[in-house]
Tab-separated table of C-alpha atoms in Angstrom:
chain	number	residue	atom	x	y	z
A	180	UNK	CA	-33.710	56.961	113.428
A	181	UNK	CA	-35.571	54.026	111.780
A	182	UNK	CA	-32.274	52.873	111.260
A	183	UNK	CA	-34.282	49.995	109.058
A	184	UNK	CA	-33.965	51.050	110.829
A	185	UNK	CA	-35.647	51.163	111.967
A	186	UNK	CA	-33.449	48.890	113.308
A	187	UNK	CA	-34.766	51.439	111.338
A	188	UNK	CA	-32.134	53.896	109.538
A	189	UNK	CA	-33.766	50.380	109.460
A	190	UNK	CA	-35.912	51.775	109.036
A	191	UNK	CA	-34.059	53.087	107.796
A	192	UNK	CA	-34.204	51.588	106.328
A	193	UNK	CA	-36.702	48.086	103.873
A	194	UNK	CA	-35.982	46.961	100.405
A	195	UNK	CA	-36.720	44.489	97.563
A	196	UNK	CA	-34.868	43.124	94.373
A	197	UNK	CA	-34.297	39.991	92.724
A	198	UNK	CA	-32.695	38.561	89.388
A	199	UNK	CA	-32.427	35.407	88.387
A	200	UNK	CA	-29.857	33.578	86.774
A	201	UNK	CA	-28.779	34.323	83.290
A	202	UNK	CA	-29.218	30.903	82.113
A	203	UNK	CA	-32.203	30.129	84.001
A	204	UNK	CA	-35.937	30.809	83.556
A	205	UNK	CA	-37.284	33.640	85.507
A	206	UNK	CA	-38.914	32.296	88.602
A	207	UNK	CA	-42.963	32.717	89.063
A	208	UNK	CA	-44.676	35.779	91.228
A	209	UNK	CA	-45.028	33.223	94.402
A	210	UNK	CA	-41.208	33.363	94.318
A	211	UNK	CA	-41.060	37.201	93.796
A	212	UNK	CA	-43.397	37.488	96.520
A	213	UNK	CA	-41.321	34.894	98.572
A	214	UNK	CA	-38.262	36.731	98.330
A	215	UNK	CA	-39.574	40.321	99.003
A	216	UNK	CA	-41.224	38.805	101.947
A	217	UNK	CA	-37.877	37.760	103.250
A	218	UNK	CA	-35.823	41.175	102.839
A	219	UNK	CA	-39.193	43.021	104.740
A	220	UNK	CA	-38.227	40.865	107.826
A	221	UNK	CA	-34.725	40.679	107.859
A	222	UNK	CA	-34.030	43.739	110.198
A	223	UNK	CA	-38.157	43.810	111.277
A	224	UNK	CA	-38.758	42.380	114.866
A	225	UNK	CA	-41.263	42.775	117.503
A	226	UNK	CA	-38.500	44.828	119.353
A	227	UNK	CA	-34.809	45.521	118.635
A	228	UNK	CA	-32.150	47.070	120.377
A	229	UNK	CA	-28.806	47.956	118.458
A	230	UNK	CA	-25.227	49.997	118.750
A	231	UNK	CA	-24.518	51.467	115.101
A	232	UNK	CA	-21.945	53.720	113.931
A	233	UNK	CA	-22.132	55.453	111.000
A	234	UNK	CA	-19.664	57.361	109.044
A	235	UNK	CA	-20.295	60.503	107.084
A	236	UNK	CA	-18.364	60.872	104.151
A	237	UNK	CA	-18.313	64.083	101.906
A	238	UNK	CA	-15.336	65.420	99.796
A	239	UNK	CA	-14.525	67.863	102.825
A	240	UNK	CA	-14.951	65.908	105.791
A	241	UNK	CA	-15.624	63.214	107.194
A	242	UNK	CA	-16.949	61.853	110.939
A	243	UNK	CA	-18.226	59.316	112.898
A	244	UNK	CA	-21.665	59.066	115.274
A	245	UNK	CA	-22.257	56.083	117.480
A	246	UNK	CA	-26.018	55.716	119.016
A	247	UNK	CA	-28.225	53.332	120.324
A	248	UNK	CA	-31.559	52.334	118.994
A	249	UNK	CA	-34.457	50.871	120.198
A	250	UNK	CA	-38.095	49.508	117.369
A	251	UNK	CA	-40.583	49.185	118.563
A	252	UNK	CA	-43.009	46.992	115.636
A	253	UNK	CA	-42.756	49.199	112.437
A	254	UNK	CA	-43.968	52.687	113.724
A	255	UNK	CA	-41.970	53.200	116.579
A	256	UNK	CA	-38.213	54.146	116.773
A	257	UNK	CA	-35.615	55.568	119.537
A	258	UNK	CA	-32.181	56.829	118.365
A	259	UNK	CA	-29.598	58.814	120.934
A	260	UNK	CA	-26.193	59.368	119.514
A	261	UNK	CA	-23.443	58.453	122.175
A	262	UNK	CA	-20.293	59.644	119.960
A	263	UNK	CA	-18.743	62.323	119.477
A	264	UNK	CA	-19.353	64.779	122.684
A	265	UNK	CA	-20.025	67.438	120.419
A	266	UNK	CA	-22.829	65.721	119.177
A	267	UNK	CA	-23.905	63.306	122.587
A	268	UNK	CA	-26.825	63.161	123.561
A	269	UNK	CA	-28.845	64.346	120.689
A	270	UNK	CA	-31.867	62.268	119.974
A	271	UNK	CA	-34.595	61.003	117.465
A	272	UNK	CA	-37.830	60.016	118.229
A	273	UNK	CA	-40.693	58.808	115.597
A	274	UNK	CA	-44.075	57.459	116.279
A	275	UNK	CA	-46.083	56.477	113.288
A	276	UNK	CA	-44.854	58.844	110.240
A	277	UNK	CA	-44.583	62.135	113.001
A	278	UNK	CA	-40.765	62.491	114.512
A	279	UNK	CA	-39.077	64.863	116.520
A	280	UNK	CA	-35.597	65.850	117.194
A	281	UNK	CA	-33.987	66.744	120.725
A	282	UNK	CA	-30.846	69.049	120.659
A	283	UNK	CA	-29.492	69.279	123.869
A	284	UNK	CA	-27.343	72.678	123.152
A	285	UNK	CA	-30.251	74.384	123.545
A	286	UNK	CA	-32.788	71.867	125.696
A	287	UNK	CA	-35.393	72.105	122.866
A	288	UNK	CA	-37.296	69.535	121.239
A	289	UNK	CA	-38.448	70.011	117.247
A	290	UNK	CA	-40.814	68.416	115.630
A	291	UNK	CA	-39.965	67.480	112.330
A	292	UNK	CA	-42.489	69.567	109.540
A	293	UNK	CA	-43.482	67.611	106.818
A	294	UNK	CA	-41.289	69.897	103.925
A	295	UNK	CA	-38.260	68.483	106.169
A	296	UNK	CA	-39.116	64.916	105.610
A	297	UNK	CA	-36.551	64.635	102.556
A	298	UNK	CA	-34.171	66.232	104.981
A	299	UNK	CA	-30.933	64.969	105.600
A	300	UNK	CA	-30.810	63.001	108.533
A	301	UNK	CA	-27.637	64.194	110.894
A	302	UNK	CA	-25.898	65.469	107.769
A	303	UNK	CA	-25.712	61.968	106.399
A	304	UNK	CA	-26.985	60.903	102.952
A	305	UNK	CA	-30.186	59.421	104.776
A	306	UNK	CA	-33.459	61.719	104.806
A	307	UNK	CA	-35.941	61.791	107.743
A	308	UNK	CA	-37.887	59.942	105.537
A	309	UNK	CA	-36.205	56.616	105.546
A	310	UNK	CA	-36.652	56.715	109.465
A	311	UNK	CA	-40.416	56.873	109.527
A	312	UNK	CA	-42.003	55.001	106.594
A	313	UNK	CA	-44.076	52.548	108.142
A	314	UNK	CA	-44.417	50.677	103.827
A	315	UNK	CA	-43.438	47.346	103.611
A	316	UNK	CA	-42.151	46.074	99.912
A	317	UNK	CA	-44.782	43.482	100.258
A	318	UNK	CA	-48.101	45.547	100.821
A	319	UNK	CA	-47.153	48.881	99.136
A	320	UNK	CA	-45.291	47.676	96.121
A	321	UNK	CA	-46.077	45.669	92.771
A	322	UNK	CA	-43.420	43.340	92.178
A	323	UNK	CA	-41.710	40.850	89.545
A	324	UNK	CA	-38.947	39.031	88.319
A	325	UNK	CA	-36.265	40.549	86.324
A	326	UNK	CA	-33.320	39.286	84.001
A	327	UNK	CA	-30.911	42.767	83.640
A	328	UNK	CA	-28.241	42.605	80.901
A	329	UNK	CA	-25.119	42.390	83.032
A	330	UNK	CA	-26.672	39.242	85.177
A	331	UNK	CA	-24.558	36.634	87.033
A	332	UNK	CA	-25.968	32.931	87.784
A	333	UNK	CA	-25.143	33.924	91.839
A	334	UNK	CA	-28.353	36.767	91.897
A	335	UNK	CA	-31.827	37.278	91.891
A	336	UNK	CA	-32.811	40.645	90.661
A	337	UNK	CA	-36.533	42.233	91.705
A	338	UNK	CA	-38.073	45.194	90.743
A	339	UNK	CA	-40.340	46.891	92.816
A	340	UNK	CA	-42.809	49.898	91.574
A	341	UNK	CA	-44.839	51.712	94.624
A	342	UNK	CA	-48.550	51.355	93.974
A	343	UNK	CA	-50.497	54.028	93.265
A	344	UNK	CA	-51.660	56.796	95.942
A	345	UNK	CA	-49.427	55.924	98.623
A	346	UNK	CA	-46.470	58.659	99.408
A	347	UNK	CA	-43.513	57.060	98.152
A	348	UNK	CA	-40.939	59.197	96.943
A	349	UNK	CA	-39.436	56.609	94.517
A	350	UNK	CA	-40.462	55.582	91.387
A	351	UNK	CA	-39.211	52.400	91.439
A	352	UNK	CA	-36.319	50.353	93.407
A	353	UNK	CA	-33.914	47.391	92.492
A	354	UNK	CA	-32.482	45.287	94.648
A	355	UNK	CA	-30.349	42.262	94.327
A	356	UNK	CA	-29.878	39.307	96.384
A	357	UNK	CA	-27.870	36.368	96.783
A	358	UNK	CA	-29.118	33.442	94.847
A	359	UNK	CA	-28.521	31.039	97.238
A	360	UNK	CA	-29.747	32.381	100.585
A	361	UNK	CA	-31.843	35.441	99.709
A	362	UNK	CA	-29.856	37.836	101.263
A	363	UNK	CA	-29.616	41.382	99.727
A	364	UNK	CA	-26.754	42.268	97.977
A	365	UNK	CA	-27.649	45.649	96.663
A	366	UNK	CA	-30.408	48.333	96.587
A	367	UNK	CA	-31.055	51.218	93.295
A	368	UNK	CA	-33.124	53.721	93.989
A	369	UNK	CA	-34.556	55.751	90.881
A	370	UNK	CA	-36.568	59.074	90.903
A	371	UNK	CA	-40.172	59.188	89.074
A	372	UNK	CA	-38.457	60.116	85.891
A	373	UNK	CA	-36.663	56.914	85.396
A	374	UNK	CA	-32.982	58.151	86.878
A	375	UNK	CA	-30.880	56.493	88.987
A	376	UNK	CA	-31.113	58.737	92.778
A	377	UNK	CA	-28.468	56.728	95.129
A	378	UNK	CA	-27.160	52.748	95.651
A	379	UNK	CA	-27.714	51.107	98.704
A	380	UNK	CA	-24.120	48.326	99.203
A	381	UNK	CA	-24.705	45.436	101.970
A	382	UNK	CA	-22.155	43.890	103.101
A	383	UNK	CA	-20.398	41.315	105.878
A	384	UNK	CA	-23.194	39.565	106.561
A	385	UNK	CA	-22.665	38.417	111.135
A	386	UNK	CA	-25.479	37.003	113.097
A	387	UNK	CA	-26.860	38.503	115.756
A	388	UNK	CA	-29.362	37.661	118.243
A	389	UNK	CA	-29.693	34.779	116.194
A	390	UNK	CA	-30.649	35.890	113.084
A	391	UNK	CA	-28.133	36.730	110.256
A	392	UNK	CA	-27.940	39.756	108.666
A	393	UNK	CA	-26.014	42.409	106.517
A	394	UNK	CA	-24.071	44.197	109.303
A	395	UNK	CA	-22.953	46.958	106.698
A	396	UNK	CA	-25.016	49.415	104.642
A	397	UNK	CA	-23.047	51.774	102.395
A	398	UNK	CA	-25.455	54.483	100.978
A	399	UNK	CA	-24.063	56.671	98.374
A	400	UNK	CA	-25.981	59.286	97.011
A	401	UNK	CA	-25.748	59.536	92.858
A	402	UNK	CA	-26.879	63.376	92.859
A	403	UNK	CA	-23.446	64.278	94.923
A	404	UNK	CA	-19.901	63.391	93.960
A	405	UNK	CA	-17.462	62.331	96.675
A	406	UNK	CA	-20.232	61.477	99.002
A	407	UNK	CA	-21.381	58.308	101.107
A	408	UNK	CA	-23.074	57.326	104.479
A	409	UNK	CA	-21.832	53.897	105.901
A	410	UNK	CA	-24.147	52.435	108.752
A	411	UNK	CA	-22.312	49.336	110.687
A	412	UNK	CA	-24.095	47.249	113.234
A	413	UNK	CA	-22.346	46.536	116.099
A	414	UNK	CA	-24.311	45.188	118.512
A	415	UNK	CA	-28.315	43.919	117.698
A	416	UNK	CA	-30.721	42.016	119.619
A	417	UNK	CA	-34.266	40.962	118.628
A	418	UNK	CA	-38.030	40.028	120.217
A	419	UNK	CA	-36.777	41.011	123.798
A	420	UNK	CA	-38.139	43.486	126.091
A	421	UNK	CA	-38.643	47.150	125.780
A	422	UNK	CA	-40.696	49.801	128.116
A	423	UNK	CA	-42.959	51.817	126.000
A	424	UNK	CA	-41.606	54.589	128.213
A	425	UNK	CA	-38.490	54.765	125.650
A	426	UNK	CA	-40.326	55.840	122.824
A	427	UNK	CA	-42.031	59.105	124.705
A	428	UNK	CA	-41.019	62.995	124.174
A	429	UNK	CA	-40.195	62.776	127.641
A	430	UNK	CA	-37.733	60.266	127.107
A	431	UNK	CA	-35.927	62.422	123.897
A	432	UNK	CA	-34.751	64.452	127.028
A	433	UNK	CA	-32.872	61.938	129.276
A	434	UNK	CA	-29.400	61.779	128.685
A	435	UNK	CA	-28.982	58.117	128.938
A	436	UNK	CA	-31.317	55.268	128.745
A	437	UNK	CA	-29.960	51.592	130.164
């Protein structure tokens, strides 16, 4: 996944929100732009390698996947599942806006069609689209500082609305950041009718490879009671050499990668 994914399930994962302190005047559009730019770059790098755990929780079962994630720029992501044994060897490749999955039990590589992009990735609350999207908030949204009714002095909030003509599924994204260092705290995504669709909480800021990032992202869908997906970074490296052969269909069938 581009768990933000790109480191991406990073890609998964990109976001933006900022609200100003309740008693202070709203900041300028330039302040909002600077905050959005910082959020865009938080998990991104020329290259990244990460070890990630993803715990999927439903009212009836819970399971945890451990996986390696590689990314290069904004348009290439490779994910290989390491554990549990049942899913070991399964892999996902994203190049641009195309995506493929490898199923080792059947030894099949399957392209993910556009009609399946909003489908669940590996049974999680993240979608295939979360891994594939290559848009930044800075370039793809208009944004403004807002002050919610429940604003607190320690947080800033920004409302982001997609620019016209882009295939972005959300009608609005609102992200709360820490006022002191603009570290993301929460992201709320609304559908085109203004209904809250999901919420992501960012926690446990840690330093990986000289970069401070929230090491835990908890996604809670608002349309499925009792469901959530928790993504936890165990290791991460940025801007180190990554062989381009990682991001190939041939590599999907390889059971391991250094």
